[in-house]
mmCIF file of C-alpha atoms and ligand atoms in Angstrom:
data_model
loop_
_atom_site.group_PDB
_atom_site.id
_atom_site.type_symbol
_atom_site.label_atom_id
_atom_site.label_comp_id
_atom_site.label_asym_id
_atom_site.label_seq_id
_atom_site.Cartn_x
_atom_site.Cartn_y
_atom_site.Cartn_z
ATOM 1 C CA MET Y 1 138.499 150.359 157.748
ATOM 2 C CA SER Y 2 135.064 150.042 159.666
ATOM 3 C CA ALA Y 3 133.952 153.072 160.365
ATOM 4 C CA SER Y 4 134.323 152.059 163.990
ATOM 5 C CA THR Y 5 138.645 151.217 163.637
ATOM 6 C CA SER Y 6 141.262 153.377 163.354
ATOM 7 C CA PRO Y 7 143.575 152.845 161.034
ATOM 8 C CA ALA Y 8 146.307 150.434 161.856
ATOM 9 C CA PRO Y 9 149.219 151.136 162.881
ATOM 10 C CA VAL Y 10 152.329 151.975 159.789
ATOM 11 C CA THR Y 11 156.368 151.436 160.729
ATOM 12 C CA VAL Y 12 158.302 154.010 158.392
ATOM 13 C CA ILE Y 13 161.966 152.795 157.725
ATOM 14 C CA GLY Y 14 163.610 155.555 155.574
ATOM 15 C CA LEU Y 15 163.466 159.262 156.091
ATOM 16 C CA GLY Y 16 165.246 160.210 153.034
ATOM 17 C CA ASP Y 17 162.969 162.718 150.319
ATOM 18 C CA MET Y 18 160.334 159.764 150.008
ATOM 19 C CA GLY Y 19 160.823 158.206 152.941
ATOM 20 C CA THR Y 20 159.556 161.909 153.960
ATOM 21 C CA ALA Y 21 156.827 162.090 152.076
ATOM 22 C CA LEU Y 22 155.321 158.073 152.516
ATOM 23 C CA ALA Y 23 155.649 159.299 156.542
ATOM 24 C CA ARG Y 24 153.426 162.398 155.965
ATOM 25 C CA ALA Y 25 151.063 160.741 153.644
ATOM 26 C CA PHE Y 26 150.369 158.350 156.504
ATOM 27 C CA LEU Y 27 150.597 160.749 159.436
ATOM 28 C CA LYS Y 28 147.254 162.306 157.370
ATOM 29 C CA ALA Y 29 145.575 159.743 156.784
ATOM 30 C CA GLY Y 30 145.008 159.015 160.415
ATOM 31 C CA HIS Y 31 147.906 156.000 160.944
ATOM 32 C CA THR Y 32 150.590 156.000 164.075
ATOM 33 C CA VAL Y 33 152.769 155.920 162.430
ATOM 34 C CA THR Y 34 156.336 154.759 163.429
ATOM 35 C CA VAL Y 35 159.107 156.078 161.957
ATOM 36 C CA TRP Y 36 163.349 155.410 161.820
ATOM 37 C CA ASN Y 37 166.438 156.905 160.227
ATOM 38 C CA ARG Y 38 169.778 155.973 159.761
ATOM 39 C CA SER Y 39 170.646 159.764 160.456
ATOM 40 C CA ALA Y 40 168.243 160.641 163.386
ATOM 41 C CA ALA Y 41 167.428 164.034 162.775
ATOM 42 C CA LYS Y 42 165.392 163.321 159.719
ATOM 43 C CA ALA Y 43 163.042 162.364 161.869
ATOM 44 C CA GLY Y 44 162.608 166.012 163.984
ATOM 45 C CA PRO Y 45 159.864 166.931 161.325
ATOM 46 C CA LEU Y 46 157.986 164.282 161.819
ATOM 47 C CA VAL Y 47 158.003 163.526 165.422
ATOM 48 C CA ALA Y 48 156.522 167.816 165.903
ATOM 49 C CA GLU Y 49 153.685 166.549 163.150
ATOM 50 C CA GLY Y 50 152.781 163.536 165.003
ATOM 51 C CA ALA Y 51 155.273 161.034 164.048
ATOM 52 C CA VAL Y 52 156.760 158.708 166.843
ATOM 53 C CA ARG Y 53 160.749 157.844 166.708
ATOM 54 C CA ALA Y 54 162.608 154.485 166.822
ATOM 55 C CA ASP Y 55 165.963 153.981 168.782
ATOM 56 C CA SER Y 56 166.523 151.185 166.541
ATOM 57 C CA PRO Y 57 164.937 149.145 163.017
ATOM 58 C CA ALA Y 58 163.662 146.617 165.931
ATOM 59 C CA ALA Y 59 162.204 149.048 168.053
ATOM 60 C CA ALA Y 60 160.229 150.401 164.585
ATOM 61 C CA VAL Y 61 159.972 146.870 163.526
ATOM 62 C CA GLU Y 62 158.258 146.218 166.706
ATOM 63 C CA ALA Y 63 156.154 148.986 166.866
ATOM 64 C CA SER Y 64 153.894 148.465 163.987
ATOM 65 C CA PRO Y 65 152.218 145.001 161.676
ATOM 66 C CA LEU Y 66 153.163 147.180 158.514
ATOM 67 C CA VAL Y 67 156.739 147.749 157.996
ATOM 68 C CA VAL Y 68 157.054 150.224 155.382
ATOM 69 C CA ALA Y 69 160.991 150.645 153.943
ATOM 70 C CA CYS Y 70 162.244 153.317 151.198
ATOM 71 C CA VAL Y 71 165.790 153.526 151.470
ATOM 72 C CA LEU Y 72 168.644 154.535 148.989
ATOM 73 C CA ASP Y 73 169.015 150.963 147.886
ATOM 74 C CA TYR Y 74 168.428 147.404 148.366
ATOM 75 C CA PRO Y 75 171.909 147.069 150.478
ATOM 76 C CA ALA Y 76 171.389 149.595 152.274
ATOM 77 C CA LEU Y 77 167.419 148.447 152.960
ATOM 78 C CA ARG Y 78 168.986 144.897 154.285
ATOM 79 C CA GLU Y 79 171.553 146.684 156.470
ATOM 80 C CA ALA Y 80 168.786 148.586 157.933
ATOM 81 C CA LEU Y 81 167.007 145.779 158.938
ATOM 82 C CA GLY Y 82 169.390 143.313 159.440
ATOM 83 C CA THR Y 83 169.682 144.716 163.413
ATOM 84 C CA ALA Y 84 165.884 143.568 163.682
ATOM 85 C CA GLU Y 85 166.071 140.177 161.570
ATOM 86 C CA ASP Y 86 164.746 138.464 164.760
ATOM 87 C CA ARG Y 87 161.946 140.629 164.556
ATOM 88 C CA LEU Y 88 160.207 140.419 161.560
ATOM 89 C CA SER Y 89 158.100 136.970 162.523
ATOM 90 C CA GLY Y 90 154.384 137.893 162.097
ATOM 91 C CA ARG Y 91 155.280 141.277 159.916
ATOM 92 C CA THR Y 92 154.006 143.179 156.583
ATOM 93 C CA LEU Y 93 157.459 144.158 155.029
ATOM 94 C CA VAL Y 94 156.528 146.330 152.024
ATOM 95 C CA ASN Y 95 159.737 147.826 150.229
ATOM 96 C CA LEU Y 96 159.560 150.170 148.401
ATOM 97 C CA THR Y 97 163.729 151.290 147.496
ATOM 98 C CA ASN Y 98 164.350 151.048 144.186
ATOM 99 C CA GLY Y 99 165.926 147.898 142.880
ATOM 100 C CA THR Y 100 165.931 145.389 140.358
ATOM 101 C CA PRO Y 101 163.784 141.456 140.508
ATOM 102 C CA GLU Y 102 166.612 139.443 140.971
ATOM 103 C CA GLU Y 103 167.559 141.491 144.895
ATOM 104 C CA ALA Y 104 162.955 141.622 144.620
ATOM 105 C CA GLN Y 105 162.695 137.975 144.676
ATOM 106 C CA GLU Y 106 166.244 137.659 146.879
ATOM 107 C CA THR Y 107 164.840 139.729 149.338
ATOM 108 C CA GLY Y 108 161.644 138.244 149.366
ATOM 109 C CA ALA Y 109 162.661 135.006 150.154
ATOM 110 C CA TRP Y 110 165.374 136.587 153.461
ATOM 111 C CA ALA Y 111 161.660 138.799 154.939
ATOM 112 C CA ARG Y 112 159.861 135.204 154.032
ATOM 113 C CA GLY Y 113 162.672 132.598 155.980
ATOM 114 C CA LEU Y 114 162.029 135.267 158.796
ATOM 115 C CA GLY Y 115 158.603 134.798 159.178
ATOM 116 C CA ALA Y 116 157.872 138.067 157.582
ATOM 117 C CA SER Y 117 155.143 138.245 154.443
ATOM 118 C CA TYR Y 118 156.668 139.741 151.980
ATOM 119 C CA ILE Y 119 154.812 142.947 149.113
ATOM 120 C CA ASP Y 120 157.778 144.399 146.680
ATOM 121 C CA GLY Y 121 156.795 147.969 144.764
ATOM 122 C CA GLY Y 122 157.637 150.801 143.176
ATOM 123 C CA ILE Y 123 156.839 154.478 143.212
ATOM 124 C CA MET Y 124 156.147 155.698 140.120
ATOM 125 C CA ALA Y 125 155.536 159.622 142.453
ATOM 126 C CA VAL Y 126 158.497 162.447 143.355
ATOM 127 C CA PRO Y 127 158.025 163.195 146.693
ATOM 128 C CA ALA Y 128 155.280 165.887 145.886
ATOM 129 C CA MET Y 129 152.675 163.461 144.318
ATOM 130 C CA ILE Y 130 152.449 160.887 147.193
ATOM 131 C CA GLY Y 131 148.680 161.161 148.799
ATOM 132 C CA THR Y 132 147.583 162.621 145.927
ATOM 133 C CA PRO Y 133 145.515 160.624 143.013
ATOM 134 C CA ASP Y 134 148.544 161.205 140.113
ATOM 135 C CA ALA Y 135 150.742 159.670 142.601
ATOM 136 C CA VAL Y 136 150.727 155.785 141.359
ATOM 137 C CA VAL Y 137 152.012 152.587 143.001
ATOM 138 C CA LEU Y 138 153.129 149.317 141.601
ATOM 139 C CA TYR Y 139 153.455 146.662 143.792
ATOM 140 C CA SER Y 140 153.570 142.931 143.958
ATOM 141 C CA GLY Y 141 154.121 139.738 146.467
ATOM 142 C CA ASP Y 142 152.138 138.320 148.306
ATOM 143 C CA ALA Y 143 148.155 138.677 146.972
ATOM 144 C CA SER Y 144 145.725 138.119 150.266
ATOM 145 C CA VAL Y 145 148.787 140.272 152.691
ATOM 146 C CA PHE Y 146 148.241 143.001 149.756
ATOM 147 C CA SER Y 147 144.432 142.593 150.236
ATOM 148 C CA GLN Y 148 144.467 142.953 153.501
ATOM 149 C CA HIS Y 149 146.553 146.793 153.959
ATOM 150 C CA GLU Y 150 145.556 147.767 151.069
ATOM 151 C CA ALA Y 151 143.227 150.525 152.069
ATOM 152 C CA ALA Y 152 146.366 151.345 154.122
ATOM 153 C CA LEU Y 153 148.712 151.455 150.642
ATOM 154 C CA ARG Y 154 146.137 154.529 149.286
ATOM 155 C CA ALA Y 155 146.931 156.623 151.199
ATOM 156 C CA LEU Y 156 150.054 156.886 149.492
ATOM 157 C CA GLY Y 157 148.583 157.150 145.525
ATOM 158 C CA ALA Y 158 147.058 154.693 143.452
ATOM 159 C CA ALA Y 159 147.776 151.181 144.286
ATOM 160 C CA SER Y 160 148.288 148.395 141.409
ATOM 161 C CA PHE Y 161 149.162 145.182 142.553
ATOM 162 C CA LEU Y 162 150.232 143.336 139.413
ATOM 163 C CA GLY Y 163 150.783 139.997 140.281
ATOM 164 C CA SER Y 164 152.224 137.521 143.280
ATOM 165 C CA ALA Y 165 155.909 137.314 141.873
ATOM 166 C CA ASP Y 166 158.215 139.076 143.892
ATOM 167 C CA GLY Y 167 159.259 140.886 141.187
ATOM 168 C CA THR Y 168 157.200 142.606 138.400
ATOM 169 C CA ALA Y 169 156.470 145.365 140.524
ATOM 170 C CA ALA Y 170 160.412 146.105 139.944
ATOM 171 C CA LEU Y 171 160.860 144.900 136.567
ATOM 172 C CA ASN Y 172 157.945 147.614 135.332
ATOM 173 C CA ASP Y 173 159.532 150.373 137.280
ATOM 174 C CA ILE Y 174 162.369 150.080 135.884
ATOM 175 C CA ALA Y 175 160.470 149.463 132.320
ATOM 176 C CA LEU Y 176 158.892 152.361 133.086
ATOM 177 C CA LEU Y 177 161.750 154.884 133.812
ATOM 178 C CA THR Y 178 163.488 153.440 130.569
ATOM 179 C CA GLY Y 179 161.033 154.600 128.842
ATOM 180 C CA MET Y 180 160.923 157.599 130.592
ATOM 181 C CA TYR Y 181 164.683 158.573 130.709
ATOM 182 C CA GLY Y 182 164.719 157.551 126.870
ATOM 183 C CA LEU Y 183 161.986 160.359 126.312
ATOM 184 C CA LEU Y 184 164.228 162.349 128.571
ATOM 185 C CA GLY Y 185 167.225 161.737 126.043
ATOM 186 C CA GLY Y 186 165.986 162.636 123.417
ATOM 187 C CA PHE Y 187 164.565 166.100 124.973
ATOM 188 C CA VAL Y 188 168.431 167.211 126.050
ATOM 189 C CA HIS Y 189 169.489 166.362 122.387
ATOM 190 C CA SER Y 190 167.224 168.070 120.992
ATOM 191 C CA ALA Y 191 167.586 170.979 122.433
ATOM 192 C CA ALA Y 192 170.977 170.980 122.389
ATOM 193 C CA LEU Y 193 170.764 170.825 119.038
ATOM 194 C CA ILE Y 194 168.013 174.439 119.438
ATOM 195 C CA ARG Y 195 170.887 176.091 120.944
ATOM 196 C CA SER Y 196 173.764 175.457 119.155
ATOM 197 C CA GLU Y 197 172.236 178.254 116.975
ATOM 198 C CA GLY Y 198 171.365 180.329 119.746
ATOM 199 C CA GLY Y 199 167.702 179.757 120.257
ATOM 200 C CA THR Y 200 165.596 179.447 123.061
ATOM 201 C CA VAL Y 201 164.936 176.172 124.856
ATOM 202 C CA THR Y 202 161.684 176.943 126.189
ATOM 203 C CA GLU Y 203 159.780 178.082 123.335
ATOM 204 C CA PHE Y 204 160.879 175.140 121.433
ATOM 205 C CA THR Y 205 159.617 173.822 124.488
ATOM 206 C CA GLU Y 206 156.307 174.666 124.282
ATOM 207 C CA ASN Y 207 155.892 175.525 121.043
ATOM 208 C CA ARG Y 208 157.250 172.717 119.185
ATOM 209 C CA LEU Y 209 158.637 169.737 120.638
ATOM 210 C CA LEU Y 210 155.762 169.280 123.134
ATOM 211 C CA PRO Y 211 152.734 169.737 120.243
ATOM 212 C CA TRP Y 212 155.038 167.346 118.810
ATOM 213 C CA LEU Y 213 156.105 164.162 121.378
ATOM 214 C CA THR Y 214 152.133 164.822 122.969
ATOM 215 C CA ALA Y 215 150.883 163.617 119.178
ATOM 216 C CA MET Y 216 153.550 160.888 118.912
ATOM 217 C CA THR Y 217 152.385 159.111 121.459
ATOM 218 C CA GLY Y 218 149.245 158.378 120.114
ATOM 219 C CA ILE Y 219 150.498 156.014 117.900
ATOM 220 C CA LEU Y 220 152.550 153.367 120.974
ATOM 221 C CA PRO Y 221 149.214 151.345 121.545
ATOM 222 C CA ALA Y 222 149.915 150.727 118.109
ATOM 223 C CA LEU Y 223 153.559 149.920 117.757
ATOM 224 C CA ALA Y 224 153.029 147.918 120.894
ATOM 225 C CA ARG Y 225 149.922 145.531 119.059
ATOM 226 C CA GLN Y 226 152.555 144.977 116.325
ATOM 227 C CA VAL Y 227 155.046 144.071 119.057
ATOM 228 C CA ASP Y 228 152.883 141.450 120.877
ATOM 229 C CA SER Y 229 151.281 140.255 117.432
ATOM 230 C CA GLY Y 230 155.380 139.579 115.861
ATOM 231 C CA ASP Y 231 153.403 141.655 112.481
ATOM 232 C CA PHE Y 232 156.025 144.749 111.969
ATOM 233 C CA ARG Y 233 154.715 146.100 108.990
ATOM 234 C CA THR Y 234 153.722 149.738 108.961
ATOM 235 C CA GLU Y 235 151.684 151.344 105.908
ATOM 236 C CA GLY Y 236 154.497 154.368 105.569
ATOM 237 C CA SER Y 237 157.357 154.730 108.059
ATOM 238 C CA GLY Y 238 159.497 151.899 106.842
ATOM 239 C CA LEU Y 239 163.194 151.181 108.941
ATOM 240 C CA ALA Y 240 164.955 151.530 105.441
ATOM 241 C CA MET Y 241 162.599 155.141 104.830
ATOM 242 C CA GLN Y 242 163.964 156.142 108.712
ATOM 243 C CA LEU Y 243 167.341 154.832 108.713
ATOM 244 C CA ARG Y 244 168.494 157.490 104.998
ATOM 245 C CA ALA Y 245 166.217 159.677 107.452
ATOM 246 C CA TYR Y 246 168.743 159.204 110.061
ATOM 247 C CA GLU Y 247 171.411 159.255 109.043
ATOM 248 C CA ASN Y 248 170.994 163.455 108.539
ATOM 249 C CA PHE Y 249 170.377 163.624 112.306
ATOM 250 C CA LEU Y 250 173.975 162.569 112.786
ATOM 251 C CA SER Y 251 175.395 164.406 110.450
ATOM 252 C CA ALA Y 252 173.377 167.218 111.464
ATOM 253 C CA SER Y 253 174.414 166.880 114.727
ATOM 254 C CA ARG Y 254 178.012 166.065 113.949
ATOM 255 C CA ALA Y 255 177.686 169.365 111.842
ATOM 256 C CA ARG Y 256 177.273 171.694 115.140
ATOM 257 C CA GLY Y 257 179.076 170.005 117.836
ATOM 258 C CA VAL Y 258 176.408 167.726 119.254
ATOM 259 C CA ARG Y 259 177.638 165.149 120.176
ATOM 260 C CA THR Y 260 175.507 162.098 118.978
ATOM 261 C CA ASP Y 261 175.889 160.217 122.036
ATOM 262 C CA LEU Y 262 172.005 160.169 122.691
ATOM 263 C CA ILE Y 263 170.825 159.405 120.061
ATOM 264 C CA ALA Y 264 173.666 157.582 117.664
ATOM 265 C CA PRO Y 265 172.352 153.546 119.312
ATOM 266 C CA PHE Y 266 168.812 153.913 117.967
ATOM 267 C CA HIS Y 267 171.415 154.404 113.936
ATOM 268 C CA THR Y 268 173.291 151.266 114.984
ATOM 269 C CA LEU Y 269 169.964 148.759 116.061
ATOM 270 C CA MET Y 270 168.229 150.360 112.698
ATOM 271 C CA GLU Y 271 171.570 149.003 111.346
ATOM 272 C CA ARG Y 272 171.900 145.789 112.799
ATOM 273 C CA ALA Y 273 167.942 144.924 112.403
ATOM 274 C CA LEU Y 274 168.284 145.185 108.707
ATOM 275 C CA SER Y 275 171.435 143.045 108.680
ATOM 276 C CA GLU Y 276 169.955 140.230 110.215
ATOM 277 C CA GLY Y 277 167.033 140.255 108.096
ATOM 278 C CA ALA Y 278 164.285 142.783 109.121
ATOM 279 C CA ASP Y 279 162.092 143.929 106.553
ATOM 280 C CA PRO Y 280 163.080 147.431 105.229
ATOM 281 C CA SER Y 281 159.419 148.375 105.466
ATOM 282 C CA ASP Y 282 158.889 147.054 109.116
ATOM 283 C CA ASP Y 283 158.014 149.579 111.417
ATOM 284 C CA VAL Y 284 160.680 150.590 114.650
ATOM 285 C CA SER Y 285 158.416 147.955 116.679
ATOM 286 C CA ALA Y 286 160.242 145.685 114.509
ATOM 287 C CA LEU Y 287 163.912 146.498 117.209
ATOM 288 C CA VAL Y 288 162.258 145.182 120.694
ATOM 289 C CA ASP Y 289 163.810 141.371 118.676
ATOM 290 C CA THR Y 290 167.019 143.225 117.868
ATOM 291 C CA VAL Y 291 167.034 144.866 121.929
ATOM 292 C CA ARG Y 292 165.859 141.290 123.262
ATOM 293 C CA ASP Y 293 170.195 139.814 121.531
ATOM 294 C CA GLY Y 294 170.712 136.970 122.733
ATOM 295 C CA ARG Y 295 167.768 136.138 124.506
ATOM 296 C CA ASP Y 296 164.905 133.166 124.403
ATOM 297 C CA ARG Y 297 162.752 134.345 121.558
ATOM 298 C CA ASP Y 298 158.537 133.965 122.661
HETATM 299 N N1 FVH S 301 163.083 160.506 144.915
HETATM 300 C C1 FVH S 301 162.303 160.326 144.123
HETATM 301 O O1 FVH S 301 161.740 161.296 143.382
HETATM 302 C C2 FVH S 301 162.626 159.283 143.769
HETATM 303 C C3 FVH S 301 160.676 158.760 143.611
HETATM 304 C C4 FVH S 301 160.471 157.312 142.722
HETATM 305 C C5 FVH S 301 161.408 156.441 143.979
HETATM 306 N N2 FVH S 301 162.803 156.661 144.437
HETATM 307 C C6 FVH S 301 163.272 155.820 145.470
HETATM 308 O O2 FVH S 301 163.404 155.951 146.403
HETATM 309 C C7 FVH S 301 164.197 156.045 146.931
HETATM 310 C C8 FVH S 301 164.551 157.254 148.656
HETATM 311 O O3 FVH S 301 164.404 157.538 147.411
HETATM 312 P P1 FVH S 301 164.525 158.908 147.750
HETATM 313 O O4 FVH S 301 165.049 160.319 146.947
HETATM 314 O O5 FVH S 301 164.365 158.976 149.463
HETATM 315 O O6 FVH S 301 166.740 158.815 148.642
HETATM 316 P P2 FVH S 301 167.535 160.526 150.015
HETATM 317 O O7 FVH S 301 166.738 161.605 149.308
HETATM 318 O O8 FVH S 301 168.509 159.815 149.290
HETATM 319 O O9 FVH S 301 167.807 159.131 151.469
HETATM 320 C C9 FVH S 301 168.331 157.750 150.428
HETATM 321 C C10 FVH S 301 167.581 157.345 152.374
HETATM 322 O O10 FVH S 301 168.402 155.963 151.958
HETATM 323 C C11 FVH S 301 168.867 155.245 153.418
HETATM 324 N N3 FVH S 301 170.414 155.469 153.790
HETATM 325 C C12 FVH S 301 171.126 155.269 152.779
HETATM 326 N N4 FVH S 301 172.002 154.348 153.232
HETATM 327 C C13 FVH S 301 171.946 153.464 154.471
HETATM 328 C C14 FVH S 301 172.384 153.192 154.959
HETATM 329 N N5 FVH S 301 173.592 151.527 154.362
HETATM 330 N N6 FVH S 301 171.965 151.998 155.784
HETATM 331 C C15 FVH S 301 170.408 153.009 156.310
HETATM 332 N N7 FVH S 301 169.917 154.137 155.629
HETATM 333 C C16 FVH S 301 170.947 154.099 154.335
HETATM 334 C C17 FVH S 301 168.912 157.130 154.284
HETATM 335 O O11 FVH S 301 169.562 158.139 155.506
HETATM 336 P P3 FVH S 301 170.638 158.961 156.276
HETATM 337 O O12 FVH S 301 171.389 159.276 154.440
HETATM 338 O O13 FVH S 301 168.990 159.933 155.425
HETATM 339 O O14 FVH S 301 171.188 158.198 156.902
HETATM 340 C C18 FVH S 301 168.384 158.254 153.373
HETATM 341 O O15 FVH S 301 166.964 157.930 154.842
HETATM 342 C C19 FVH S 301 165.013 155.001 146.162
HETATM 343 O O16 FVH S 301 165.302 153.570 146.212
HETATM 344 C C20 FVH S 301 164.771 155.919 145.056
HETATM 345 O O17 FVH S 301 165.021 155.370 143.612
HETATM 346 C C21 FVH S 301 162.199 157.983 143.987
#
């Protein structure tokens, strides 16, 4: 956008917590924003802030060259846009709905079949972060079309384009979220252990858990290099030692009435890796091959 041109019009389909935040960020960046939501009342606050309410998905799609969709899931997206299929030709659909790589591929083929360009995305932020530098949105799909709309999409946060395969952003989104849920699962289990003896979780978290986890994130790049190279040897934290210590985690938890659902699978994987021939002195990075059981190995 040059200094003399105004930001291009944008349509936002879906005004849940996230869609509302997206529309608001586009408004703040000076775009003309057309909005549509299945429950029309949710458009009210945005209209008061300057957005234009469309009466139908078809009218919403027609209003702007760039259509950003963010609804609950892909079936909802197809239901919402099903009545606008004849208006999608020549439009760019940026779909920020959470889904699988397979859904992204199917939706890309569907949109292109209707004459639209398609970019799939994954939002790595909560609604309050949208429009701030802390929000990152991953994109993949039509590369030249992404470049065309990149300036507008930066209104939402940092824009990271990962390649032309439609499923890449969704795969990265899911990999990042599963990494996050591993962390949250660890928090839930350790908090339950502390509570089992009357400890204060806030004190434990602030003084010991957070500094510990922060320090431990430092080993992730080395573990990642081990996975990529296939050389899992570690200087001092071999799987055999870790398996023995892990048994203590399970028995101490059971003794305190803390269910082991969150931590037992890691124990099972370590046992399996060793029984399938992993070197006892390998690091936990060797478990990546065990998790990928049943798939073609590199
Ligand atoms: N909110 C968050 O923290 C996360 C951050 C990362 C990305 N996710 C994904 O964003 C998608 C939308 O999430 P959301 O937070 O906006 O979700 P809700 O507030 O529950 O709003 C859901 C919207 O979807 C519409 N919708 C549902 N079903 C249909 C349908 N069959 N046809 C048309 N629209 C539908 C719903 O409409 P209504 O109920 O208001 O009428 C809302 O607009 C999601 O993929 C997250 O995983 C958010």
